[in-house]
Structures are given as structure tokens and as C-alpha cells.
Amino acid sequence: MSDQAQMLEGGFGDPARASAMAFRAAMNAMARPGLVETLRGANPPAPLSIAAGTLLLTLCDPDTPLYLAGATDCEAVRNWVRFHTGAPLVGPVTCVFALGTWDALTPIDQYPFGTAEYPDRSTTLIVEAAELHAAGATLSGPGIADTAQLNLPETAAFQANAARFPLGCDFFFTCGERLAALPRSTKVA
Amino acid sequence: MTDQSYNFAYLDEQTKRMIRRAILKGLAVPGYQVPFASREMPMPYGWGTGGVQVSAAVLTPDDTFKVIDQGADDTTNAVSIRKFFEKTASVATTTHTGEADVIQTRHRIPEEPLTEDQILVYQVPIPEPLRFLEPRETETRKMHALEEYGLMHVRLYEDIARHGHIATAYAYPVRVEGRYVMDPSPIPKFDNPKLESPAIQLFGAGREQRIYALPPYSKVVSLDFEDHPFDPSKAPHPCALCGADDSYLDEIITDDRGGRMFVCSDTDYCTARRDAGHLGEQAQ
């Protein structure tokens, strides 16, 4: 397939309904930290996972500067993101969304984490993970009845992020067609 | 059948993305009011434009939708919003709380306990709990940033000084997860304990352009004092139609000689109880 054809392919077949279904999964994940949801609809170019591509199509548009970190910052992904979302591609300091593997995205204190008066003005990081399952670090906080578990790439960074509450970044983790989330309100142990 | 002149759920996709991003930030910071670019809707402000925009952003084609207005499924506001989404999103609708995936509400929480699979969308007139104490948005924003909520306790204290008890009966302020003071919309304080729920709760204020949220199981505490603890009271009667003594009641004037009856404000709850054979004093 030519580069141009690849750029045009892989969007939502029925954008209104597909993004509604995808957002429901994303909202459930953010409202219930640690819950692993299925997210599909988009077919993005490598190295993006289906879940990460679907999340970009659901949430990004010309109003949301996007930072592509590490291997995701390649010609194929840049063209695909520009064509399907129109999101401006920027660096980590001014982004609303950031996408990449954990190693490529860190350190997380380079991202906007909101202001005391507008804590919502912070970056949401989409972390591409090699594995995603409900085991590992113990999570507690809003959205969790008792405790939940999720395999996080580390714990110290997320503990520091939660300590800033109500400021802080929010995280989605994507792996294949799987999605989980970790908002700043979640305490990680 | 969807009316093809509309996009799914009426709003355009960019607007829905903007609202969806606000909902996610609202869930990440429970009780914090996220500003959003509220759109003109085909109904006047004050008729649920905030709730309608939130519902439009969260509804999926597979959902069953329920709308209540002060607990009732059959009032003008509820009927017109239900028809709006039947027409623009072709979603299934119901009046039964247990069958609904998304419930939009004006000023009540259903009596039947909600489940993890449900989403409750509130219509909010004034989202800022401090607004009547401090009219300037710049100041209330600073007060939230600094957790400066002393003024709210003064207001409740003035209630006690004047009336002997906290007289605030609806839109009773709550503190979410020990951080933000939040207006739960003008629900009766009887409903405040139900704010701690397994369902996702989303609040939309259209005219005031704010969205806020409570993730499931969030800790929600109604403000009070040690010597004047919070009391989720209601009219001391059973429902005249179904006999329920655990539901919130509306007082209905029946004649011009002082006659009155108390009936469940939640029509679905009352109907279900009567269908199950529970009868109150004035049931036919």
C-alpha cells in the first residue's frame, strides 16, 4: 500500500456511532480506574495499537495539541493523525494529549499539570503498554469500591502525580484492543 | 428511525469531543466544575440544556434512555427530552429505572438503587455552590483553589441561628472526597445519601457552561456540624397511593378546603409498588 493510501485508511466507518461506543469504553475506564475495557474501531498505522488509535480519533481534533513521543513520532503516524484528527503536533510542554511508550513519555513532570484555579488544564497521557491486565499495583480512590489492581510501568511517578491532587496528569494505558485508565485521583500502592 | 437531517444525538462531532474531554477531566477531579463551550440547544436555557448536551455526548446507539423531571416520567420536560433523543439518536426509551442505561434527571435521584452499569445525568441550573455567597466568578474560583469554604459553614450556621436547625432543604452542599464543595443540583436533601452510588454521575449546566462528575463510590459528605448533624428528612407520611414510607413525597392539594395528599415523587417507583399489590390509603 502506498503511503498516501495508508494515511487515508483506518478511520471510523461510521464516525458518530463508533466514537460514541469508543467514548463509553473510555469513560468507563476513567471512572473506574483499573478496569480493563475493550476499545476498537480505528485501524491506525504501526506502531500504534488499535486502542490508542481509536482513542485519538475519539478525543483529538484541531483544539487539542498532541505530542507524539519516541517511536510514535514517525511519518506514517504523523500523516494519519493529521488527516484523521487535524490535531496540531507539538512538544511535551504545550500538549493536551501525549502518546507513546512509558519510556518515551517520561519524565512526566514536563507536561502541563493544571493550575490551582483550572486543574482541568492538564495533559492526558496515552501510554502504549506491552501488557495490560488487572494485576500488580494496588489502586484505591474515587471510582473504586474497595481496591483494584493494574500492571503499571512504575509506581513512584504515579504516587507523586496523585500527591499533587487536584493538580496532575491523567493516564490511559493501551495495549492491542485493551484500554485502562489512571486518573490523578487514584492512590497507588 | 433516525431523522437523517441530524447527526447521531443531534450535536456535531467536534462539539461532542469537546464535551467528552470535559467529562473525562470532571471524572478525574471529582466535584470540580470543568468549563465547557455550551451550545445553543433547541430548547430554552433552564429546560435542561446542560443535561441534554451531556446525554448527547454519552449516549450510544445500544442504550435505553429514561428521563425524569422531579421524579416523574410524564411531565412536559421529561417527555420532550425523551422524544428529542428518540428522534435524533433513535435510542430505546423506558420509564423503568431498572431497564435504563442512561437516566437524565431534573432534581431527583430515582428511589430504586442504581447499578454499576447505569449513568445518571443531572440538569443543573446553578453549578456554583458559593454563587449566592460570592457573585464574582473570579473570587469563587479562587475560593475553590484555596479550599476556602468557611463562608458555606457560616451560611449553614446562620440557618441554625435563625431557625434553630439547618433549613436548607434542597441543593444541600456536599464535600466530595474531602476536597471540592459541590452543588448536587436542586435535589431534595433526602437524596443526598444516594450520591454515593455505584453508578457514574454526570452534572451538566448549560447556561453556566460547566460540567462536573462523581465517579462510582466517590465519598460524598453533606456539610453539617457535630451538634447539628445532617438530617435527610422528608414529609412524615406514607405515600397515599402505594403506602411506601421510605420514598420522597410530593404534597398535592386536592381541594380548596385544606385537603391534601402525599404521594411518591418517583412515579416509576410508585407504579411498580402498586402493580406489586402495595396500596396506600387513597388508592382506588
mmCIF file with all atom_site columns, N, CA and C in Angstrom, chain A residues 14-69:
data_model
loop_
_atom_site.group_PDB
_atom_site.id
_atom_site.type_symbol
_atom_site.label_atom_id
_atom_site.label_alt_id
_atom_site.label_comp_id
_atom_site.label_asym_id
_atom_site.label_entity_id
_atom_site.label_seq_id
_atom_site.pdbx_PDB_ins_code
_atom_site.Cartn_x
_atom_site.Cartn_y
_atom_site.Cartn_z
_atom_site.occupancy
_atom_site.B_iso_or_equiv
_atom_site.pdbx_formal_charge
_atom_site.auth_seq_id
_atom_site.auth_comp_id
_atom_site.auth_asym_id
_atom_site.auth_atom_id
_atom_site.pdbx_PDB_model_num
ATOM 1   N N  . ASP A 1 14 ? -18.239 4.611  10.680 1.00 0.00 ? 14 ASP A N  1
ATOM 2   C CA . ASP A 1 14 ? -19.421 5.432  10.982 1.00 0.00 ? 14 ASP A CA 1
ATOM 3   C C  . ASP A 1 14 ? -19.026 6.312  12.165 1.00 0.00 ? 14 ASP A C  1
ATOM 4   N N  . PRO A 1 15 ? -18.428 7.492  11.901 1.00 0.00 ? 15 PRO A N  1
ATOM 5   C CA . PRO A 1 15 ? -17.765 8.249  12.978 1.00 0.00 ? 15 PRO A CA 1
ATOM 6   C C  . PRO A 1 15 ? -18.662 8.546  14.183 1.00 0.00 ? 15 PRO A C  1
ATOM 7   N N  . ALA A 1 16 ? -19.914 8.941  13.965 1.00 0.00 ? 16 ALA A N  1
ATOM 8   C CA . ALA A 1 16 ? -20.747 9.344  15.100 1.00 0.00 ? 16 ALA A CA 1
ATOM 9   C C  . ALA A 1 16 ? -20.989 8.172  16.048 1.00 0.00 ? 16 ALA A C  1
ATOM 10  N N  . ARG A 1 17 ? -21.361 7.008  15.481 1.00 0.00 ? 17 ARG A N  1
ATOM 11  C CA . ARG A 1 17 ? -21.674 5.858  16.341 1.00 0.00 ? 17 ARG A CA 1
ATOM 12  C C  . ARG A 1 17 ? -20.408 5.201  16.891 1.00 0.00 ? 17 ARG A C  1
ATOM 13  N N  . ALA A 1 18 ? -19.381 5.103  16.048 1.00 0.00 ? 18 ALA A N  1
ATOM 14  C CA . ALA A 1 18 ? -18.143 4.459  16.505 1.00 0.00 ? 18 ALA A CA 1
ATOM 15  C C  . ALA A 1 18 ? -17.500 5.267  17.636 1.00 0.00 ? 18 ALA A C  1
ATOM 16  N N  . SER A 1 19 ? -17.514 6.598  17.517 1.00 0.00 ? 19 SER A N  1
ATOM 17  C CA . SER A 1 19 ? -16.890 7.396  18.579 1.00 0.00 ? 19 SER A CA 1
ATOM 18  C C  . SER A 1 19 ? -17.749 7.367  19.843 1.00 0.00 ? 19 SER A C  1
ATOM 19  N N  . ALA A 1 20 ? -19.075 7.238  19.680 1.00 0.00 ? 20 ALA A N  1
ATOM 20  C CA . ALA A 1 20 ? -19.934 7.124  20.867 1.00 0.00 ? 20 ALA A CA 1
ATOM 21  C C  . ALA A 1 20 ? -19.621 5.840  21.630 1.00 0.00 ? 20 ALA A C  1
ATOM 22  N N  . MET A 1 21 ? -19.466 4.733  20.904 1.00 0.00 ? 21 MET A N  1
ATOM 23  C CA . MET A 1 21 ? -19.144 3.457  21.548 1.00 0.00 ? 21 MET A CA 1
ATOM 24  C C  . MET A 1 21 ? -17.763 3.535  22.197 1.00 0.00 ? 21 MET A C  1
ATOM 25  N N  . ALA A 1 22 ? -16.805 4.139  21.476 1.00 0.00 ? 22 ALA A N  1
ATOM 26  C CA . ALA A 1 22 ? -15.439 4.223  21.996 1.00 0.00 ? 22 ALA A CA 1
ATOM 27  C C  . ALA A 1 22 ? -15.399 5.110  23.233 1.00 0.00 ? 22 ALA A C  1
ATOM 28  N N  . PHE A 1 23 ? -16.139 6.216  23.191 1.00 0.00 ? 23 PHE A N  1
ATOM 29  C CA . PHE A 1 23 ? -16.106 7.102  24.357 1.00 0.00 ? 23 PHE A CA 1
ATOM 30  C C  . PHE A 1 23 ? -16.708 6.424  25.579 1.00 0.00 ? 23 PHE A C  1
ATOM 31  N N  . ARG A 1 24 ? -17.758 5.613  25.388 1.00 0.00 ? 24 ARG A N  1
ATOM 32  C CA . ARG A 1 24 ? -18.354 4.920  26.524 1.00 0.00 ? 24 ARG A CA 1
ATOM 33  C C  . ARG A 1 24 ? -17.304 4.047  27.211 1.00 0.00 ? 24 ARG A C  1
ATOM 34  N N  . ALA A 1 25 ? -16.505 3.341  26.400 1.00 0.00 ? 25 ALA A N  1
ATOM 35  C CA . ALA A 1 25 ? -15.454 2.489  26.971 1.00 0.00 ? 25 ALA A CA 1
ATOM 36  C C  . ALA A 1 25 ? -14.411 3.349  27.686 1.00 0.00 ? 25 ALA A C  1
ATOM 37  N N  . ALA A 1 26 ? -14.023 4.462  27.069 1.00 0.00 ? 26 ALA A N  1
ATOM 38  C CA . ALA A 1 26 ? -13.005 5.330  27.665 1.00 0.00 ? 26 ALA A CA 1
ATOM 39  C C  . ALA A 1 26 ? -13.519 5.963  28.961 1.00 0.00 ? 26 ALA A C  1
ATOM 40  N N  . MET A 1 27 ? -14.795 6.366  28.959 1.00 0.00 ? 27 MET A N  1
ATOM 41  C CA . MET A 1 27 ? -15.362 6.985  30.164 1.00 0.00 ? 27 MET A CA 1
ATOM 42  C C  . MET A 1 27 ? -15.466 5.957  31.292 1.00 0.00 ? 27 MET A C  1
ATOM 43  N N  . ASN A 1 28 ? -15.907 4.740  30.957 1.00 0.00 ? 28 ASN A N  1
ATOM 44  C CA . ASN A 1 28 ? -15.972 3.681  31.966 1.00 0.00 ? 28 ASN A CA 1
ATOM 45  C C  . ASN A 1 28 ? -14.608 3.420  32.565 1.00 0.00 ? 28 ASN A C  1
ATOM 46  N N  . ALA A 1 29 ? -13.574 3.417  31.705 1.00 0.00 ? 29 ALA A N  1
ATOM 47  C CA . ALA A 1 29 ? -12.221 3.167  32.186 1.00 0.00 ? 29 ALA A CA 1
ATOM 48  C C  . ALA A 1 29 ? -11.778 4.299  33.112 1.00 0.00 ? 29 ALA A C  1
ATOM 49  N N  . MET A 1 30 ? -12.037 5.547  32.736 1.00 0.00 ? 30 MET A N  1
ATOM 50  C CA . MET A 1 30 ? -11.588 6.678  33.551 1.00 0.00 ? 30 MET A CA 1
ATOM 51  C C  . MET A 1 30 ? -12.387 6.752  34.860 1.00 0.00 ? 30 MET A C  1
ATOM 52  N N  . ALA A 1 31 ? -13.674 6.350  34.808 1.00 0.00 ? 31 ALA A N  1
ATOM 53  C CA . ALA A 1 31 ? -14.493 6.413  36.014 1.00 0.00 ? 31 ALA A CA 1
ATOM 54  C C  . ALA A 1 31 ? -14.195 5.261  36.967 1.00 0.00 ? 31 ALA A C  1
ATOM 55  N N  . ARG A 1 32 ? -13.609 4.188  36.454 1.00 0.00 ? 32 ARG A N  1
ATOM 56  C CA . ARG A 1 32 ? -13.311 3.005  37.277 1.00 0.00 ? 32 ARG A CA 1
ATOM 57  C C  . ARG A 1 32 ? -11.866 2.615  37.066 1.00 0.00 ? 32 ARG A C  1
ATOM 58  N N  . PRO A 1 33 ? -10.945 3.325  37.719 1.00 0.00 ? 33 PRO A N  1
ATOM 59  C CA . PRO A 1 33 ? -9.520  3.083  37.487 1.00 0.00 ? 33 PRO A CA 1
ATOM 60  C C  . PRO A 1 33 ? -9.168  1.610  37.689 1.00 0.00 ? 33 PRO A C  1
ATOM 61  N N  . GLY A 1 34 ? -8.407  1.072  36.763 1.00 0.00 ? 34 GLY A N  1
ATOM 62  C CA . GLY A 1 34 ? -8.006  -0.330 36.837 1.00 0.00 ? 34 GLY A CA 1
ATOM 63  C C  . GLY A 1 34 ? -8.878  -1.235 36.002 1.00 0.00 ? 34 GLY A C  1
ATOM 64  N N  . LEU A 1 35 ? -10.094 -0.803 35.674 1.00 0.00 ? 35 LEU A N  1
ATOM 65  C CA . LEU A 1 35 ? -10.975 -1.621 34.843 1.00 0.00 ? 35 LEU A CA 1
ATOM 66  C C  . LEU A 1 35 ? -10.411 -1.679 33.426 1.00 0.00 ? 35 LEU A C  1
ATOM 67  N N  . VAL A 1 36 ? -10.285 -2.899 32.886 1.00 0.00 ? 36 VAL A N  1
ATOM 68  C CA . VAL A 1 36 ? -9.774  -3.047 31.523 1.00 0.00 ? 36 VAL A CA 1
ATOM 69  C C  . VAL A 1 36 ? -10.962 -3.178 30.575 1.00 0.00 ? 36 VAL A C  1
ATOM 70  N N  . GLU A 1 37 ? -11.050 -2.245 29.618 1.00 0.00 ? 37 GLU A N  1
ATOM 71  C CA . GLU A 1 37 ? -12.151 -2.198 28.656 1.00 0.00 ? 37 GLU A CA 1
ATOM 72  C C  . GLU A 1 37 ? -11.629 -2.578 27.277 1.00 0.00 ? 37 GLU A C  1
ATOM 73  N N  . THR A 1 38 ? -12.539 -2.930 26.392 1.00 0.00 ? 38 THR A N  1
ATOM 74  C CA . THR A 1 38 ? -12.161 -3.193 25.004 1.00 0.00 ? 38 THR A CA 1
ATOM 75  C C  . THR A 1 38 ? -12.478 -1.960 24.169 1.00 0.00 ? 38 THR A C  1
ATOM 76  N N  . LEU A 1 39 ? -11.519 -1.581 23.332 1.00 0.00 ? 39 LEU A N  1
ATOM 77  C CA . LEU A 1 39 ? -11.689 -0.372 22.536 1.00 0.00 ? 39 LEU A CA 1
ATOM 78  C C  . LEU A 1 39 ? -11.243 -0.680 21.121 1.00 0.00 ? 39 LEU A C  1
ATOM 79  N N  . ARG A 1 40 ? -12.170 -0.565 20.168 1.00 0.00 ? 40 ARG A N  1
ATOM 80  C CA . ARG A 1 40 ? -11.777 -0.790 18.770 1.00 0.00 ? 40 ARG A CA 1
ATOM 81  C C  . ARG A 1 40 ? -12.604 0.103  17.864 1.00 0.00 ? 40 ARG A C  1
ATOM 82  N N  . GLY A 1 41 ? -12.248 0.104  16.592 1.00 0.00 ? 41 GLY A N  1
ATOM 83  C CA . GLY A 1 41 ? -12.969 0.927  15.624 1.00 0.00 ? 41 GLY A CA 1
ATOM 84  C C  . GLY A 1 41 ? -12.006 1.516  14.608 1.00 0.00 ? 41 GLY A C  1
ATOM 85  N N  . ALA A 1 42 ? -10.839 1.958  15.097 1.00 0.00 ? 42 ALA A N  1
ATOM 86  C CA . ALA A 1 42 ? -9.839  2.523  14.193 1.00 0.00 ? 42 ALA A CA 1
ATOM 87  C C  . ALA A 1 42 ? -8.813  1.456  13.836 1.00 0.00 ? 42 ALA A C  1
ATOM 88  N N  . ASN A 1 43 ? -8.107  1.689  12.740 1.00 0.00 ? 43 ASN A N  1
ATOM 89  C CA . ASN A 1 43 ? -7.050  0.780  12.324 1.00 0.00 ? 43 ASN A CA 1
ATOM 90  C C  . ASN A 1 43 ? -5.816  1.612  11.981 1.00 0.00 ? 43 ASN A C  1
ATOM 91  N N  . PRO A 1 44 ? -5.090  2.077  13.013 1.00 0.00 ? 44 PRO A N  1
ATOM 92  C CA . PRO A 1 44 ? -4.004  3.033  12.783 1.00 0.00 ? 44 PRO A CA 1
ATOM 93  C C  . PRO A 1 44 ? -2.748  2.357  12.273 1.00 0.00 ? 44 PRO A C  1
ATOM 94  N N  . PRO A 1 45 ? -1.800  3.127  11.668 1.00 0.00 ? 45 PRO A N  1
ATOM 95  C CA . PRO A 1 45 ? -0.536  2.545  11.201 1.00 0.00 ? 45 PRO A CA 1
ATOM 96  C C  . PRO A 1 45 ? 0.346   2.153  12.379 1.00 0.00 ? 45 PRO A C  1
ATOM 97  N N  . ALA A 1 46 ? 1.255   1.222  12.158 1.00 0.00 ? 46 ALA A N  1
ATOM 98  C CA . ALA A 1 46 ? 2.220   0.828  13.193 1.00 0.00 ? 46 ALA A CA 1
ATOM 99  C C  . ALA A 1 46 ? 3.069   2.048  13.531 1.00 0.00 ? 46 ALA A C  1
ATOM 100 N N  . PRO A 1 47 ? 3.535   2.184  14.774 1.00 0.00 ? 47 PRO A N  1
ATOM 101 C CA . PRO A 1 47 ? 3.436   1.223  15.866 1.00 0.00 ? 47 PRO A CA 1
ATOM 102 C C  . PRO A 1 47 ? 2.216   1.436  16.782 1.00 0.00 ? 47 PRO A C  1
ATOM 103 N N  . LEU A 1 48 ? 1.193   2.200  16.347 1.00 0.00 ? 48 LEU A N  1
ATOM 104 C CA . LEU A 1 48 ? 0.075   2.467  17.245 1.00 0.00 ? 48 LEU A CA 1
ATOM 105 C C  . LEU A 1 48 ? -0.790  1.229  17.434 1.00 0.00 ? 48 LEU A C  1
ATOM 106 N N  . SER A 1 49 ? -1.287  1.038  18.661 1.00 0.00 ? 49 SER A N  1
ATOM 107 C CA . SER A 1 49 ? -2.249  -0.037 18.909 1.00 0.00 ? 49 SER A CA 1
ATOM 108 C C  . SER A 1 49 ? -3.623  0.426  18.435 1.00 0.00 ? 49 SER A C  1
ATOM 109 N N  . ILE A 1 50 ? -4.508  -0.542 18.247 1.00 0.00 ? 50 ILE A N  1
ATOM 110 C CA . ILE A 1 50 ? -5.874  -0.213 17.827 1.00 0.00 ? 50 ILE A CA 1
ATOM 111 C C  . ILE A 1 50 ? -6.551  0.673  18.878 1.00 0.00 ? 50 ILE A C  1
ATOM 112 N N  . ALA A 1 51 ? -6.341  0.334  20.158 1.00 0.00 ? 51 ALA A N  1
ATOM 113 C CA . ALA A 1 51 ? -6.978  1.121  21.222 1.00 0.00 ? 51 ALA A CA 1
ATOM 114 C C  . ALA A 1 51 ? -6.460  2.557  21.221 1.00 0.00 ? 51 ALA A C  1
ATOM 115 N N  . ALA A 1 52 ? -5.147  2.747  21.043 1.00 0.00 ? 52 ALA A N  1
ATOM 116 C CA . ALA A 1 52 ? -4.588  4.106  21.047 1.00 0.00 ? 52 ALA A CA 1
ATOM 117 C C  . ALA A 1 52 ? -5.107  4.900  19.857 1.00 0.00 ? 52 ALA A C  1
ATOM 118 N N  . GLY A 1 53 ? -5.151  4.259  18.691 1.00 0.00 ? 53 GLY A N  1
ATOM 119 C CA . GLY A 1 53 ? -5.663  4.941  17.501 1.00 0.00 ? 53 GLY A CA 1
ATOM 120 C C  . GLY A 1 53 ? -7.119  5.332  17.671 1.00 0.00 ? 53 GLY A C  1
ATOM 121 N N  . THR A 1 54 ? -7.924  4.406  18.243 1.00 0.00 ? 54 THR A N  1
ATOM 122 C CA . THR A 1 54 ? -9.337  4.693  18.452 1.00 0.00 ? 54 THR A CA 1
ATOM 123 C C  . THR A 1 54 ? -9.517  5.843  19.432 1.00 0.00 ? 54 THR A C  1
ATOM 124 N N  . LEU A 1 55 ? -8.695  5.869  20.468 1.00 0.00 ? 55 LEU A N  1
ATOM 125 C CA . LEU A 1 55 ? -8.774  6.938  21.456 1.00 0.00 ? 55 LEU A CA 1
ATOM 126 C C  . LEU A 1 55 ? -8.440  8.288  20.816 1.00 0.00 ? 55 LEU A C  1
ATOM 127 N N  . LEU A 1 56 ? -7.431  8.311  19.948 1.00 0.00 ? 56 LEU A N  1
ATOM 128 C CA . LEU A 1 56 ? -7.084  9.566  19.262 1.00 0.00 ? 56 LEU A CA 1
ATOM 129 C C  . LEU A 1 56 ? -8.251  10.060 18.421 1.00 0.00 ? 56 LEU A C  1
ATOM 130 N N  . LEU A 1 57 ? -8.885  9.156  17.676 1.00 0.00 ? 57 LEU A N  1
ATOM 131 C CA . LEU A 1 57 ? -9.999  9.578  16.821 1.00 0.00 ? 57 LEU A CA 1
ATOM 132 C C  . LEU A 1 57 ? -11.187 10.043 17.665 1.00 0.00 ? 57 LEU A C  1
ATOM 133 N N  . THR A 1 58 ? -11.329 9.494  18.867 1.00 0.00 ? 58 THR A N  1
ATOM 134 C CA . THR A 1 58 ? -12.474 9.831  19.709 1.00 0.00 ? 58 THR A CA 1
ATOM 135 C C  . THR A 1 58 ? -12.286 11.166 20.417 1.00 0.00 ? 58 THR A C  1
ATOM 136 N N  . LEU A 1 59 ? -11.046 11.497 20.793 1.00 0.00 ? 59 LEU A N  1
ATOM 137 C CA . LEU A 1 59 ? -10.837 12.655 21.669 1.00 0.00 ? 59 LEU A CA 1
ATOM 138 C C  . LEU A 1 59 ? -10.081 13.813 21.017 1.00 0.00 ? 59 LEU A C  1
ATOM 139 N N  . CYS A 1 60 ? -9.311  13.565 19.981 1.00 0.00 ? 60 CYS A N  1
ATOM 140 C CA . CYS A 1 60 ? -8.445  14.628 19.440 1.00 0.00 ? 60 CYS A CA 1
ATOM 141 C C  . CYS A 1 60 ? -9.081  15.330 18.250 1.00 0.00 ? 60 CYS A C  1
ATOM 142 N N  . ASP A 1 61 ? -8.836  16.614 18.139 1.00 0.00 ? 61 ASP A N  1
ATOM 143 C CA . ASP A 1 61 ? -9.259  17.409 16.994 1.00 0.00 ? 61 ASP A CA 1
ATOM 144 C C  . ASP A 1 61 ? -8.384  18.663 16.947 1.00 0.00 ? 61 ASP A C  1
ATOM 145 N N  . PRO A 1 62 ? -8.680  19.610 16.063 1.00 0.00 ? 62 PRO A N  1
ATOM 146 C CA . PRO A 1 62 ? -7.783  20.777 15.949 1.00 0.00 ? 62 PRO A CA 1
ATOM 147 C C  . PRO A 1 62 ? -7.623  21.580 17.245 1.00 0.00 ? 62 PRO A C  1
ATOM 148 N N  . ASP A 1 63 ? -8.486  21.343 18.244 1.00 0.00 ? 63 ASP A N  1
ATOM 149 C CA . ASP A 1 63 ? -8.377  22.070 19.515 1.00 0.00 ? 63 ASP A CA 1
ATOM 150 C C  . ASP A 1 63 ? -7.394  21.431 20.495 1.00 0.00 ? 63 ASP A C  1
ATOM 151 N N  . THR A 1 64 ? -6.853  20.253 20.159 1.00 0.00 ? 64 THR A N  1
ATOM 152 C CA . THR A 1 64 ? -6.056  19.528 21.153 1.00 0.00 ? 64 THR A CA 1
ATOM 153 C C  . THR A 1 64 ? -4.656  19.235 20.639 1.00 0.00 ? 64 THR A C  1
ATOM 154 N N  . PRO A 1 65 ? -3.679  20.086 20.973 1.00 0.00 ? 65 PRO A N  1
ATOM 155 C CA . PRO A 1 65 ? -2.293  19.829 20.579 1.00 0.00 ? 65 PRO A CA 1
ATOM 156 C C  . PRO A 1 65 ? -1.841  18.455 21.104 1.00 0.00 ? 65 PRO A C  1
ATOM 157 N N  . LEU A 1 66 ? -1.179  17.709 20.235 1.00 0.00 ? 66 LEU A N  1
ATOM 158 C CA . LEU A 1 66 ? -0.792  16.330 20.546 1.00 0.00 ? 66 LEU A CA 1
ATOM 159 C C  . LEU A 1 66 ? 0.724   16.192 20.470 1.00 0.00 ? 66 LEU A C  1
ATOM 160 N N  . TYR A 1 67 ? 1.286   15.508 21.448 1.00 0.00 ? 67 TYR A N  1
ATOM 161 C CA . TYR A 1 67 ? 2.729   15.219 21.451 1.00 0.00 ? 67 TYR A CA 1
ATOM 162 C C  . TYR A 1 67 ? 2.932   13.749 21.143 1.00 0.00 ? 67 TYR A C  1
ATOM 163 N N  . LEU A 1 68 ? 3.641   13.469 20.049 1.00 0.00 ? 68 LEU A N  1
ATOM 164 C CA . LEU A 1 68 ? 3.973   12.091 19.714 1.00 0.00 ? 68 LEU A CA 1
ATOM 165 C C  . LEU A 1 68 ? 5.374   11.823 20.234 1.00 0.00 ? 68 LEU A C  1
ATOM 166 N N  . ALA A 1 69 ? 5.479   10.898 21.183 1.00 0.00 ? 69 ALA A N  1
ATOM 167 C CA . ALA A 1 69 ? 6.779   10.646 21.826 1.00 0.00 ? 69 ALA A CA 1
ATOM 168 C C  . ALA A 1 69 ? 7.423   9.403  21.230 1.00 0.00 ? 69 ALA A C  1
#
